[in-house]
Amino acid sequence: MGYQIYKARKTWSLDSIRTSSEVSNFFWGGFSYHYKISEKEAGAKPNRFLITAQTESSSNVEFFNKNINKFKALALAFQKNDNLIFLNQISLQRVDNLYRENDKYWNYIIPEKSPFPISTQINIEKKIKFSKEQEQILKQMEEINIYSIIKTNYGIFFLKDGFTDNSYGYYFSSSKKMEQDNHLFEIMDFVNINDEFYYYIAN
């Protein structure tokens, strides 16, 4: 099964049509229950996250400028690569639909006609592992504190941090334009760093 990134702007959820960015907000009830906090407190966390993204914007741009060559190298490597998404966390890595967790590889078993590329069932993969090229990209991400990179039809998003559908980080575009019509990244603010890179905040 080939990897497919979720592209639908709207989907059927909870007995009505919802926008894809709205679906993740259903998470807050479970979040508040799990962490024993009120739904109001849970619902406030995305706004606190976005405030952090704004207050740290200058330091994040400064960090980029100090590591600009590493960002350019990663952008070039990812452009040449056929994959669409990389994730690099302490115990979990992902390349498209293949995950590595505690040195074990797995992928989701996606139900037929599922609106999302995840499920409650997984398959342990014993024959496939990350290539040397993919491992190198994961290493480059770690060097500049990027936990995920996503390739779109127009550019590359470098996620420095994320919280459900909110994120902030950097965006690369060879066309020198900030992408603002991607339903996975609802851009609320961006700063042009140089001809090809931007600092962005998405809610």
CSV table of C-alpha atoms in Angstrom, one decimal:
chain,number,residue,atom,x,y,z
A,1,MET,CA,0.0,0.0,0.0
A,2,GLY,CA,1.5,3.3,-1.1
A,3,TYR,CA,1.6,6.3,1.2
A,4,GLN,CA,-1.2,8.9,0.7
A,5,ILE,CA,-1.2,12.2,2.6
A,6,TYR,CA,-4.6,13.3,3.7
A,7,LYS,CA,-5.8,15.9,1.2
A,8,ALA,CA,-9.6,16.3,1.8
A,9,ARG,CA,-10.6,19.7,3.1
A,10,LYS,CA,-13.8,18.3,4.6
A,11,THR,CA,-14.9,15.0,6.0
A,12,TRP,CA,-17.9,13.3,7.6
A,13,SER,CA,-17.4,13.2,11.4
A,14,LEU,CA,-19.9,13.1,14.3
A,15,ASP,CA,-22.9,13.0,12.1
A,16,SER,CA,-22.1,16.1,10.0
A,17,ILE,CA,-19.6,17.5,7.5
A,18,ARG,CA,-16.5,19.0,9.2
A,19,THR,CA,-13.4,20.8,8.0
A,20,SER,CA,-10.3,18.7,8.4
A,21,SER,CA,-8.7,21.3,10.7
A,22,GLU,CA,-11.8,21.2,12.9
A,23,VAL,CA,-11.7,17.4,13.5
A,24,SER,CA,-8.7,17.6,15.8
A,25,ASN,CA,-10.6,19.9,18.2
A,26,PHE,CA,-12.7,16.9,19.2
A,27,PHE,CA,-9.6,15.7,21.0
A,28,TRP,CA,-10.0,18.1,23.9
A,29,GLY,CA,-12.7,16.2,25.7
A,30,GLY,CA,-10.4,13.2,26.0
A,31,PHE,CA,-7.4,15.3,26.7
A,32,SER,CA,-9.1,17.0,29.7
A,33,TYR,CA,-10.4,13.6,31.0
A,34,HIS,CA,-7.0,11.9,30.7
A,35,TYR,CA,-5.0,14.8,32.5
A,36,LYS,CA,-7.8,15.5,35.0
A,37,ILE,CA,-8.2,19.2,34.0
A,38,SER,CA,-11.3,21.1,32.9
A,39,GLU,CA,-12.3,21.3,29.3
A,40,LYS,CA,-11.8,25.1,29.5
A,41,GLU,CA,-8.2,24.6,30.6
A,42,ALA,CA,-7.6,22.0,27.9
A,43,GLY,CA,-9.1,24.2,25.3
A,44,ALA,CA,-6.9,27.1,26.3
A,45,LYS,CA,-3.7,25.2,25.6
A,46,PRO,CA,-3.6,25.8,21.8
A,47,ASN,CA,-3.8,29.5,22.4
A,48,ARG,CA,-0.9,29.4,24.9
A,49,PHE,CA,1.0,27.4,22.3
A,50,LEU,CA,0.4,30.0,19.6
A,51,ILE,CA,1.4,32.8,22.0
A,52,THR,CA,4.7,30.9,22.6
A,53,ALA,CA,5.2,30.7,18.9
A,54,GLN,CA,4.8,34.5,18.6
A,55,THR,CA,6.9,35.5,21.6
A,56,GLU,CA,9.8,33.2,20.4
A,57,SER,CA,9.6,34.2,16.8
A,58,SER,CA,12.7,36.5,17.0
A,59,SER,CA,14.8,33.8,18.7
A,60,ASN,CA,13.6,31.2,16.2
A,61,VAL,CA,14.5,33.4,13.2
A,62,GLU,CA,17.9,34.0,14.9
A,63,PHE,CA,18.4,30.3,15.3
A,64,PHE,CA,17.6,29.8,11.6
A,65,ASN,CA,20.1,32.4,10.5
A,66,LYS,CA,22.8,30.8,12.6
A,67,ASN,CA,22.1,27.4,10.9
A,68,ILE,CA,21.0,28.6,7.5
A,69,ASN,CA,23.4,26.3,5.6
A,70,LYS,CA,22.1,23.2,7.5
A,71,PHE,CA,18.5,24.2,6.6
A,72,LYS,CA,19.5,24.7,2.9
A,73,ALA,CA,21.2,21.3,2.9
A,74,LEU,CA,18.1,19.6,4.4
A,75,ALA,CA,15.8,21.3,1.9
A,76,LEU,CA,18.0,20.2,-1.0
A,77,ALA,CA,18.1,16.6,0.3
A,78,PHE,CA,14.4,16.5,0.9
A,79,GLN,CA,13.7,17.9,-2.6
A,80,LYS,CA,15.7,15.1,-4.2
A,81,ASN,CA,13.9,12.5,-2.0
A,82,ASP,CA,10.7,10.9,-3.2
A,83,ASN,CA,9.1,10.8,0.3
A,84,LEU,CA,6.5,13.3,1.5
A,85,ILE,CA,6.8,13.3,5.3
A,86,PHE,CA,9.5,12.7,7.9
A,87,LEU,CA,8.9,12.6,11.7
A,88,ASN,CA,11.8,12.4,14.2
A,89,GLN,CA,11.1,12.2,17.9
A,90,ILE,CA,13.0,10.5,20.7
A,91,SER,CA,11.4,7.1,20.5
A,92,LEU,CA,9.4,7.4,17.3
A,93,GLN,CA,10.5,8.1,13.7
A,94,ARG,CA,8.3,8.1,10.6
A,95,VAL,CA,8.9,8.1,6.8
A,96,ASP,CA,5.6,8.3,5.0
A,97,ASN,CA,3.5,5.3,6.2
A,98,LEU,CA,6.4,3.4,7.8
A,99,TYR,CA,7.1,4.0,11.5
A,100,ARG,CA,10.0,2.9,13.7
A,101,GLU,CA,9.4,2.8,17.4
A,102,ASN,CA,12.0,1.3,19.8
A,103,ASP,CA,13.8,-0.3,16.9
A,104,LYS,CA,10.6,-2.0,15.6
A,105,TYR,CA,9.1,-1.1,12.3
A,106,TRP,CA,5.3,-0.9,11.8
A,107,ASN,CA,2.5,0.7,9.8
A,108,TYR,CA,-1.2,1.3,10.2
A,109,ILE,CA,-3.7,-1.1,8.7
A,110,ILE,CA,-6.0,1.4,7.1
A,111,PRO,CA,-9.7,0.3,6.7
A,112,GLU,CA,-11.1,0.6,3.2
A,113,LYS,CA,-12.6,4.1,2.5
A,114,SER,CA,-11.1,5.5,5.7
A,115,PRO,CA,-11.1,9.3,5.6
A,116,PHE,CA,-7.8,9.4,7.6
A,117,PRO,CA,-4.4,7.5,7.1
A,118,ILE,CA,-4.5,6.1,10.6
A,119,SER,CA,-6.4,3.4,12.5
A,120,THR,CA,-6.5,1.4,15.7
A,121,GLN,CA,-4.7,-1.6,14.1
A,122,ILE,CA,-1.1,-1.9,13.1
A,123,ASN,CA,1.1,-4.3,11.2
A,124,ILE,CA,4.6,-5.2,12.4
A,125,GLU,CA,6.9,-4.8,9.4
A,126,LYS,CA,9.9,-7.3,9.3
A,127,LYS,CA,11.0,-6.9,5.7
A,128,ILE,CA,11.3,-3.1,5.3
A,129,LYS,CA,13.4,-0.6,7.1
A,130,PHE,CA,14.6,3.0,6.5
A,131,SER,CA,17.2,3.5,3.8
A,132,LYS,CA,20.6,5.2,4.3
A,133,GLU,CA,19.3,8.3,2.6
A,134,GLN,CA,16.2,8.4,4.9
A,135,GLU,CA,18.4,7.9,8.0
A,136,GLN,CA,20.6,10.8,6.8
A,137,ILE,CA,17.6,13.1,6.5
A,138,LEU,CA,16.4,12.1,10.0
A,139,LYS,CA,19.9,12.9,11.3
A,140,GLN,CA,19.9,16.3,9.6
A,141,MET,CA,16.5,17.1,11.2
A,142,GLU,CA,17.9,16.3,14.6
A,143,GLU,CA,20.8,18.6,14.2
A,144,ILE,CA,18.5,21.7,13.7
A,145,ASN,CA,15.8,20.6,16.2
A,146,ILE,CA,13.1,20.0,13.5
A,147,TYR,CA,10.7,17.2,14.5
A,148,SER,CA,8.8,16.9,11.2
A,149,ILE,CA,9.1,18.0,7.6
A,150,ILE,CA,6.3,17.8,5.1
A,151,LYS,CA,6.6,18.3,1.3
A,152,THR,CA,3.6,19.9,-0.5
A,153,ASN,CA,3.1,20.7,-4.2
A,154,TYR,CA,4.6,24.1,-3.6
A,155,GLY,CA,7.3,23.8,-0.9
A,156,ILE,CA,8.4,22.3,2.4
A,157,PHE,CA,7.2,22.8,5.9
A,158,PHE,CA,9.8,22.4,8.7
A,159,LEU,CA,8.0,21.9,12.0
A,160,LYS,CA,9.9,23.2,15.0
A,161,ASP,CA,7.0,22.4,17.3
A,162,GLY,CA,3.3,21.3,17.0
A,163,PHE,CA,0.2,20.9,19.1
A,164,THR,CA,-2.7,19.0,17.4
A,165,ASP,CA,-3.4,21.1,14.3
A,166,ASN,CA,-1.3,24.1,15.5
A,167,SER,CA,2.4,24.4,14.5
A,168,TYR,CA,5.2,26.8,14.0
A,169,GLY,CA,8.5,26.5,12.2
A,170,TYR,CA,9.9,27.3,8.8
A,171,TYR,CA,8.7,27.1,5.2
A,172,PHE,CA,10.9,26.7,2.1
A,173,SER,CA,9.7,27.7,-1.3
A,174,SER,CA,11.8,27.8,-4.5
A,175,SER,CA,9.1,30.1,-6.0
A,176,LYS,CA,9.7,32.6,-3.2
A,177,LYS,CA,6.1,32.6,-2.1
A,178,MET,CA,4.5,31.7,1.3
A,179,GLU,CA,2.0,28.9,0.9
A,180,GLN,CA,-1.3,30.0,2.4
A,181,ASP,CA,-4.0,27.7,1.0
A,182,ASN,CA,-2.9,24.4,2.6
A,183,HIS,CA,-5.8,23.1,4.8
A,184,LEU,CA,-3.3,21.3,7.0
A,185,PHE,CA,-1.5,24.6,7.7
A,186,GLU,CA,-3.9,27.4,8.4
A,187,ILE,CA,-1.3,30.2,8.4
A,188,MET,CA,-2.1,32.9,10.9
A,189,ASP,CA,1.3,34.8,10.6
A,190,PHE,CA,4.5,34.6,8.7
A,191,VAL,CA,7.8,36.5,8.4
A,192,ASN,CA,10.0,36.5,5.3
A,193,ILE,CA,13.5,35.5,6.4
A,194,ASN,CA,15.2,35.5,3.0
A,195,ASP,CA,14.3,34.8,-0.6
A,196,GLU,CA,13.3,31.2,-0.1
A,197,PHE,CA,12.6,30.7,3.7
A,198,TYR,CA,9.9,32.0,6.0
A,199,TYR,CA,9.1,31.7,9.7
A,200,TYR,CA,5.4,30.7,10.0
A,201,ILE,CA,2.7,30.1,12.7
A,202,ALA,CA,-0.3,28.0,11.9
A,203,ASN,CA,-3.5,27.5,13.9
